[in-house]
GROMACS .gro file of N, CA and C in nm:
model
  360
    1MET      N    1   0.083  -0.118   0.004
    1MET     CA    2   0.002   0.000   0.003
    1MET      C    3   0.087   0.127   0.001
    2LYS      N    4   0.040   0.223  -0.072
    2LYS     CA    5   0.112   0.350  -0.068
    2LYS      C    6   0.070   0.433   0.056
    3ILE      N    7   0.148   0.531   0.090
    3ILE     CA    8   0.122   0.610   0.212
    3ILE      C    9  -0.018   0.680   0.202
    4ARG      N   10  -0.045   0.731   0.084
    4ARG     CA   11  -0.178   0.798   0.071
    4ARG      C   12  -0.294   0.695   0.087
    5GLU      N   13  -0.283   0.575   0.040
    5GLU     CA   14  -0.379   0.477   0.046
    5GLU      C   15  -0.395   0.438   0.198
    6ILE      N   16  -0.279   0.428   0.271
    6ILE     CA   17  -0.285   0.395   0.413
    6ILE      C   18  -0.357   0.507   0.492
    7ASN      N   19  -0.322   0.629   0.462
    7ASN     CA   20  -0.385   0.742   0.528
    7ASN      C   21  -0.543   0.745   0.494
    8GLN      N   22  -0.576   0.723   0.368
    8GLN     CA   23  -0.714   0.723   0.337
    8GLN      C   24  -0.788   0.599   0.402
    9THR      N   25  -0.725   0.487   0.410
    9THR     CA   26  -0.780   0.371   0.470
    9THR      C   27  -0.798   0.392   0.619
   10LEU      N   28  -0.701   0.451   0.689
   10LEU     CA   29  -0.708   0.484   0.830
   10LEU      C   30  -0.825   0.583   0.854
   11ALA      N   31  -0.832   0.685   0.767
   11ALA     CA   32  -0.945   0.780   0.775
   11ALA      C   33  -1.084   0.706   0.761
   12ALA      N   34  -1.090   0.622   0.665
   12ALA     CA   35  -1.214   0.550   0.640
   12ALA      C   36  -1.242   0.456   0.762
   13LEU      N   37  -1.144   0.391   0.812
   13LEU     CA   38  -1.166   0.306   0.932
   13LEU      C   39  -1.207   0.389   1.050
   14TYR      N   40  -1.150   0.508   1.069
   14TYR     CA   41  -1.185   0.596   1.175
   14TYR      C   42  -1.336   0.637   1.163
   15LEU      N   43  -1.377   0.668   1.045
   15LEU     CA   44  -1.520   0.706   1.022
   15LEU      C   45  -1.609   0.589   1.041
   16ALA      N   46  -1.561   0.468   1.004
   16ALA     CA   47  -1.647   0.349   1.008
   16ALA      C   48  -1.655   0.282   1.142
   17ARG      N   49  -1.570   0.327   1.234
   17ARG     CA   50  -1.561   0.255   1.363
   17ARG      C   51  -1.691   0.249   1.441
   18LYS      N   52  -1.792   0.335   1.416
   18LYS     CA   53  -1.919   0.341   1.489
   18LYS      C   54  -2.029   0.274   1.418
   19ASP      N   55  -2.005   0.230   1.296
   19ASP     CA   56  -2.111   0.169   1.210
   19ASP      C   57  -2.154   0.034   1.265
   20ARG      N   58  -2.283   0.009   1.283
   20ARG     CA   59  -2.332  -0.111   1.340
   20ARG      C   60  -2.318  -0.233   1.251
   21ARG      N   61  -2.291  -0.205   1.117
   21ARG     CA   62  -2.276  -0.316   1.018
   21ARG      C   63  -2.135  -0.378   1.027
   22ILE      N   64  -2.053  -0.314   1.096
   22ILE     CA   65  -1.909  -0.366   1.110
   22ILE      C   66  -1.900  -0.461   1.228
   23PRO      N   67  -1.835  -0.573   1.207
   23PRO     CA   68  -1.827  -0.670   1.322
   23PRO      C   69  -1.743  -0.614   1.436
   24ARG      N   70  -1.772  -0.659   1.558
   24ARG     CA   71  -1.704  -0.615   1.674
   24ARG      C   72  -1.552  -0.636   1.669
   25ARG      N   73  -1.516  -0.755   1.610
   25ARG     CA   74  -1.373  -0.788   1.597
   25ARG      C   75  -1.301  -0.681   1.511
   26SER      N   76  -1.366  -0.637   1.410
   26SER     CA   77  -1.304  -0.528   1.325
   26SER      C   78  -1.292  -0.397   1.398
   27LYS      N   79  -1.392  -0.371   1.480
   27LYS     CA   80  -1.387  -0.243   1.557
   27LYS      C   81  -1.269  -0.246   1.654
   28ILE      N   82  -1.247  -0.355   1.719
   28ILE     CA   83  -1.140  -0.372   1.811
   28ILE      C   84  -1.001  -0.358   1.738
   29LEU      N   85  -0.994  -0.418   1.620
   29LEU     CA   86  -0.868  -0.408   1.542
   29LEU      C   87  -0.846  -0.268   1.496
   30ILE      N   88  -0.955  -0.203   1.454
   30ILE     CA   89  -0.946  -0.061   1.411
   30ILE      C   90  -0.900   0.021   1.528
   31ALA      N   91  -0.953   0.006   1.650
   31ALA     CA   92  -0.911   0.083   1.764
   31ALA      C   93  -0.766   0.053   1.797
   32LEU      N   94  -0.723  -0.064   1.787
   32LEU     CA   95  -0.579  -0.097   1.810
   32LEU      C   96  -0.489  -0.033   1.705
   33ALA      N   97  -0.524  -0.042   1.587
   33ALA     CA   98  -0.442   0.016   1.477
   33ALA      C   99  -0.431   0.168   1.489
   34LEU      N  100  -0.551   0.233   1.516
   34LEU     CA  101  -0.548   0.382   1.530
   34LEU      C  102  -0.473   0.422   1.654
   35GLY      N  103  -0.494   0.346   1.763
   35GLY     CA  104  -0.432   0.375   1.889
   35GLY      C  105  -0.279   0.361   1.878
   36TYR      N  106  -0.236   0.256   1.817
   36TYR     CA  107  -0.094   0.228   1.795
   36TYR      C  108  -0.030   0.332   1.704
   37ALA      N  109  -0.101   0.367   1.600
   37ALA     CA  110  -0.050   0.470   1.504
   37ALA      C  111  -0.034   0.603   1.573
   38LEU      N  112  -0.120   0.643   1.659
   38LEU     CA  113  -0.122   0.772   1.724
   38LEU      C  114  -0.045   0.779   1.856
   39SER      N  115  -0.020   0.659   1.909
   39SER     CA  116   0.049   0.652   2.043
   39SER      C  117   0.194   0.684   2.034
   40PRO      N  118   0.242   0.764   2.131
   40PRO     CA  119   0.389   0.792   2.133
   40PRO      C  120   0.466   0.669   2.192
   41ILE      N  121   0.396   0.575   2.249
   41ILE     CA  122   0.451   0.457   2.305
   41ILE      C  123   0.453   0.347   2.210
   42ASP      N  124   0.574   0.282   2.183
   42ASP     CA  125   0.583   0.166   2.089
   42ASP      C  126   0.626   0.047   2.166
   43LEU      N  127   0.602  -0.069   2.101
   43LEU     CA  128   0.653  -0.195   2.167
   43LEU      C  129   0.805  -0.199   2.173
   44ILE      N  130   0.866  -0.155   2.057
   44ILE     CA  131   1.009  -0.138   2.051
   44ILE      C  132   1.036   0.014   2.033
   45PRO      N  133   1.104   0.071   2.123
   45PRO     CA  134   1.126   0.217   2.117
   45PRO      C  135   1.202   0.260   1.988
   46ASP      N  136   1.162   0.372   1.933
   46ASP     CA  137   1.213   0.420   1.805
   46ASP      C  138   1.367   0.451   1.807
   47PHE      N  139   1.418   0.476   1.926
   47PHE     CA  140   1.566   0.507   1.929
   47PHE      C  141   1.655   0.388   1.904
   48ILE      N  142   1.592   0.266   1.904
   48ILE     CA  143   1.670   0.147   1.872
   48ILE      C  144   1.679   0.139   1.719
   49PRO      N  145   1.798   0.148   1.661
   49PRO     CA  146   1.810   0.154   1.512
   49PRO      C  147   1.735   0.039   1.447
   50LEU      N  148   1.665   0.066   1.339
   50LEU     CA  149   1.604  -0.027   1.252
   50LEU      C  150   1.484  -0.101   1.320
   51LEU      N  151   1.503  -0.160   1.430
   51LEU     CA  152   1.393  -0.231   1.496
   51LEU      C  153   1.288  -0.141   1.545
   52GLY      N  154   1.319  -0.019   1.586
   52GLY     CA  155   1.224   0.078   1.634
   52GLY      C  156   1.121   0.122   1.531
   53GLN      N  157   1.168   0.131   1.407
   53GLN     CA  158   1.077   0.167   1.298
   53GLN      C  159   1.011   0.046   1.238
   54LEU      N  160   1.082  -0.069   1.246
   54LEU     CA  161   1.029  -0.194   1.188
   54LEU      C  162   0.900  -0.235   1.256
   55ASP      N  163   0.888  -0.217   1.380
   55ASP     CA  164   0.768  -0.258   1.448
   55ASP      C  165   0.650  -0.174   1.400
   56ASP      N  166   0.667  -0.043   1.375
   56ASP     CA  167   0.567   0.036   1.318
   56ASP      C  168   0.521  -0.006   1.179
   57LEU      N  169   0.618  -0.049   1.098
   57LEU     CA  170   0.598  -0.085   0.962
   57LEU      C  171   0.531  -0.227   0.950
   58LEU      N  172   0.535  -0.302   1.056
   58LEU     CA  173   0.478  -0.435   1.054
   58LEU      C  174   0.342  -0.442   1.131
   59ILE      N  175   0.336  -0.380   1.247
   59ILE     CA  176   0.220  -0.397   1.336
   59ILE      C  177   0.100  -0.318   1.280
   60ILE      N  178   0.119  -0.198   1.243
   60ILE     CA  179   0.001  -0.115   1.191
   60ILE      C  180  -0.060  -0.174   1.069
   61PRO      N  181   0.019  -0.204   0.960
   61PRO     CA  182  -0.042  -0.262   0.841
   61PRO      C  183  -0.101  -0.400   0.872
   62ALA      N  184  -0.044  -0.481   0.958
   62ALA     CA  185  -0.106  -0.612   0.997
   62ALA      C  186  -0.243  -0.591   1.062
   63LEU      N  187  -0.253  -0.497   1.159
   63LEU     CA  188  -0.379  -0.467   1.218
   63LEU      C  189  -0.480  -0.421   1.123
   64ILE      N  190  -0.438  -0.330   1.032
   64ILE     CA  191  -0.531  -0.278   0.924
   64ILE      C  192  -0.577  -0.389   0.836
   65ALA      N  193  -0.483  -0.478   0.794
   65ALA     CA  194  -0.523  -0.580   0.706
   65ALA      C  195  -0.621  -0.679   0.770
   66LEU      N  196  -0.595  -0.712   0.898
   66LEU     CA  197  -0.693  -0.796   0.970
   66LEU      C  198  -0.828  -0.736   0.980
   67ALA      N  199  -0.837  -0.608   1.012
   67ALA     CA  200  -0.960  -0.537   1.019
   67ALA      C  201  -1.032  -0.534   0.884
   68LEU      N  202  -0.958  -0.504   0.780
   68LEU     CA  203  -1.016  -0.497   0.645
   68LEU      C  204  -1.075  -0.630   0.596
   69LYS      N  205  -1.018  -0.743   0.638
   69LYS     CA  206  -1.065  -0.868   0.596
   69LYS      C  207  -1.208  -0.901   0.639
   70SER      N  208  -1.252  -0.850   0.753
   70SER     CA  209  -1.383  -0.879   0.806
   70SER      C  210  -1.485  -0.770   0.783
   71ILE      N  211  -1.447  -0.666   0.710
   71ILE     CA  212  -1.540  -0.558   0.680
   71ILE      C  213  -1.593  -0.578   0.535
   72PRO      N  214  -1.722  -0.583   0.513
   72PRO     CA  215  -1.770  -0.600   0.378
   72PRO      C  216  -1.725  -0.486   0.280
   73LYS      N  217  -1.693  -0.526   0.162
   73LYS     CA  218  -1.636  -0.431   0.068
   73LYS      C  219  -1.722  -0.314   0.039
   74GLU      N  220  -1.855  -0.336   0.034
   74GLU     CA  221  -1.948  -0.220   0.005
   74GLU      C  222  -1.944  -0.116   0.111
   75ILE      N  223  -1.933  -0.157   0.237
   75ILE     CA  224  -1.924  -0.070   0.354
   75ILE      C  225  -1.791   0.002   0.352
   76LEU      N  226  -1.684  -0.066   0.326
   76LEU     CA  227  -1.551  -0.008   0.325
   76LEU      C  228  -1.542   0.098   0.210
   77ASP      N  229  -1.601   0.072   0.093
   77ASP     CA  230  -1.598   0.164  -0.016
   77ASP      C  231  -1.677   0.294   0.019
   78GLU      N  232  -1.791   0.271   0.089
   78GLU     CA  233  -1.873   0.380   0.134
   78GLU      C  234  -1.794   0.477   0.224
   79TYR      N  235  -1.720   0.419   0.319
   79TYR     CA  236  -1.642   0.504   0.406
   79TYR      C  237  -1.517   0.560   0.343
   80ARG      N  238  -1.461   0.494   0.248
   80ARG     CA  239  -1.348   0.555   0.171
   80ARG      C  240  -1.392   0.676   0.100
   81GLN      N  241  -1.511   0.673   0.041
   81GLN     CA  242  -1.563   0.796  -0.025
   81GLN      C  243  -1.591   0.906   0.074
   82LYS      N  244  -1.644   0.871   0.189
   82LYS     CA  245  -1.668   0.975   0.290
   82LYS      C  246  -1.539   1.033   0.335
   83ALA      N  247  -1.436   0.947   0.359
   83ALA     CA  248  -1.307   1.000   0.404
   83ALA      C  249  -1.245   1.092   0.301
   84GLN      N  250  -1.261   1.055   0.169
   84GLN     CA  251  -1.212   1.140   0.061
   84GLN      C  252  -1.280   1.273   0.059
   85GLN      N  253  -1.419   1.275   0.086
   85GLN     CA  254  -1.491   1.399   0.086
   85GLN      C  255  -1.445   1.488   0.206
   86VAL      N  256  -1.420   1.425   0.319
   86VAL     CA  257  -1.370   1.502   0.437
   86VAL      C  258  -1.241   1.561   0.406
   87GLN      N  259  -1.152   1.482   0.349
   87GLN     CA  260  -1.018   1.541   0.310
   87GLN      C  261  -1.032   1.653   0.212
   88MET      N  262  -1.126   1.644   0.116
   88MET     CA  263  -1.138   1.750   0.016
   88MET      C  264  -1.193   1.872   0.086
   89LYS      N  265  -1.289   1.858   0.182
   89LYS     CA  266  -1.338   1.972   0.256
   89LYS      C  267  -1.230   2.043   0.330
   90LYS      N  268  -1.138   1.962   0.387
   90LYS     CA  269  -1.027   2.024   0.472
   90LYS      C  270  -0.936   2.104   0.372
   91ARG      N  271  -0.910   2.044   0.258
   91ARG     CA  272  -0.825   2.116   0.163
   91ARG      C  273  -0.895   2.246   0.117
   92PHE      N  274  -1.026   2.238   0.091
   92PHE     CA  275  -1.101   2.357   0.051
   92PHE      C  276  -1.088   2.464   0.161
   93THR      N  277  -1.109   2.420   0.288
   93THR     CA  278  -1.102   2.515   0.399
   93THR      C  279  -0.970   2.579   0.407
   94VAL      N  280  -0.863   2.508   0.390
   94VAL     CA  281  -0.729   2.564   0.401
   94VAL      C  282  -0.710   2.662   0.283
   95ALA      N  283  -0.749   2.625   0.162
   95ALA     CA  284  -0.734   2.712   0.048
   95ALA      C  285  -0.814   2.837   0.068
   96SER      N  286  -0.938   2.823   0.121
   96SER     CA  287  -1.022   2.943   0.146
   96SER      C  288  -0.955   3.033   0.241
   97PHE      N  289  -0.893   2.982   0.351
   97PHE     CA  290  -0.823   3.061   0.443
   97PHE      C  291  -0.717   3.151   0.374
   98PHE      N  292  -0.636   3.089   0.296
   98PHE     CA  293  -0.525   3.162   0.229
   98PHE      C  294  -0.576   3.265   0.134
   99VAL      N  295  -0.686   3.237   0.062
   99VAL     CA  296  -0.748   3.335  -0.027
   99VAL      C  297  -0.799   3.454   0.056
  100LEU      N  298  -0.871   3.415   0.162
  100LEU     CA  299  -0.921   3.525   0.254
  100LEU      C  300  -0.811   3.611   0.311
  101ALA      N  301  -0.706   3.543   0.357
  101ALA     CA  302  -0.591   3.618   0.409
  101ALA      C  303  -0.528   3.705   0.307
  102PHE      N  304  -0.508   3.658   0.188
  102PHE     CA  305  -0.453   3.738   0.082
  102PHE      C  306  -0.533   3.867   0.057
  103TRP      N  307  -0.670   3.852   0.043
  103TRP     CA  308  -0.749   3.966   0.011
  103TRP      C  309  -0.756   4.058   0.139
  104THR      N  310  -0.750   4.011   0.253
  104THR     CA  311  -0.751   4.093   0.373
  104THR      C  312  -0.626   4.180   0.374
  105ILE      N  313  -0.508   4.115   0.356
  105ILE     CA  314  -0.379   4.189   0.354
  105ILE      C  315  -0.392   4.295   0.240
  106LEU      N  316  -0.434   4.256   0.126
  106LEU     CA  317  -0.440   4.356   0.015
  106LEU      C  318  -0.529   4.470   0.050
  107LEU      N  319  -0.649   4.448   0.104
  107LEU     CA  320  -0.735   4.554   0.142
  107LEU      C  321  -0.681   4.647   0.249
  108VAL      N  322  -0.611   4.593   0.349
  108VAL     CA  323  -0.550   4.669   0.452
  108VAL      C  324  -0.438   4.759   0.386
  109TRP      N  325  -0.354   4.696   0.302
  109TRP     CA  326  -0.251   4.772   0.233
  109TRP      C  327  -0.314   4.889   0.150
  110LEU      N  328  -0.422   4.859   0.077
  110LEU     CA  329  -0.482   4.961  -0.001
  110LEU      C  330  -0.541   5.072   0.081
  111ALA      N  331  -0.605   5.032   0.195
  111ALA     CA  332  -0.658   5.135   0.290
  111ALA      C  333  -0.548   5.224   0.341
  112ARG      N  334  -0.434   5.167   0.383
  112ARG     CA  335  -0.327   5.245   0.434
  112ARG      C  336  -0.272   5.342   0.327
  113LEU      N  337  -0.260   5.287   0.204
  113LEU     CA  338  -0.213   5.371   0.094
  113LEU      C  339  -0.310   5.485   0.070
  114LEU      N  340  -0.441   5.461   0.070
  114LEU     CA  341  -0.544   5.562   0.048
  114LEU      C  342  -0.538   5.669   0.163
  115ILE      N  343  -0.519   5.626   0.285
  115ILE     CA  344  -0.510   5.724   0.399
  115ILE      C  345  -0.387   5.811   0.380
  116LYS      N  346  -0.273   5.748   0.338
  116LYS     CA  347  -0.153   5.830   0.318
  116LYS      C  348  -0.176   5.932   0.203
  117LEU      N  349  -0.244   5.888   0.102
  117LEU     CA  350  -0.269   5.988  -0.009
  117LEU      C  351  -0.362   6.097   0.028
  118LEU      N  352  -0.463   6.066   0.115
  118LEU     CA  353  -0.556   6.172   0.156
  118LEU      C  354  -0.492   6.271   0.252
  119ARG      N  355  -0.387   6.226   0.323
  119ARG     CA  356  -0.323   6.315   0.415
  119ARG      C  357  -0.233   6.416   0.340
  120LEU      N  358  -0.188   6.385   0.218
  120LEU     CA  359  -0.100   6.474   0.144
  120LEU      C  360  -0.183   6.587   0.100
   0.00000   0.00000   0.00000
């Protein structure tokens, strides 16, 4: 899996964790995968060369794969689409912020320039 696919799958699993159509086993595996991915505590500390990162590269994908096996494909596809929509909304929100900030700065600059010209 590519990193984007893993992120999208994690987002879909996060959204799907409360769905009643998903088996309890999958919900537990989802919670373990998300908890381990977000936890600062690892089974093997990251300062140990190679082994510290290797446990992250093995445990998280294994938990995700086990969770995905027991979730019906239709449900998983539904939540992947929802996760993609949420990510697009976040991107739109960030882009909107920068556009708004640009125009605000421009208007403030123009107002200061106009005030300077009126004082002359």
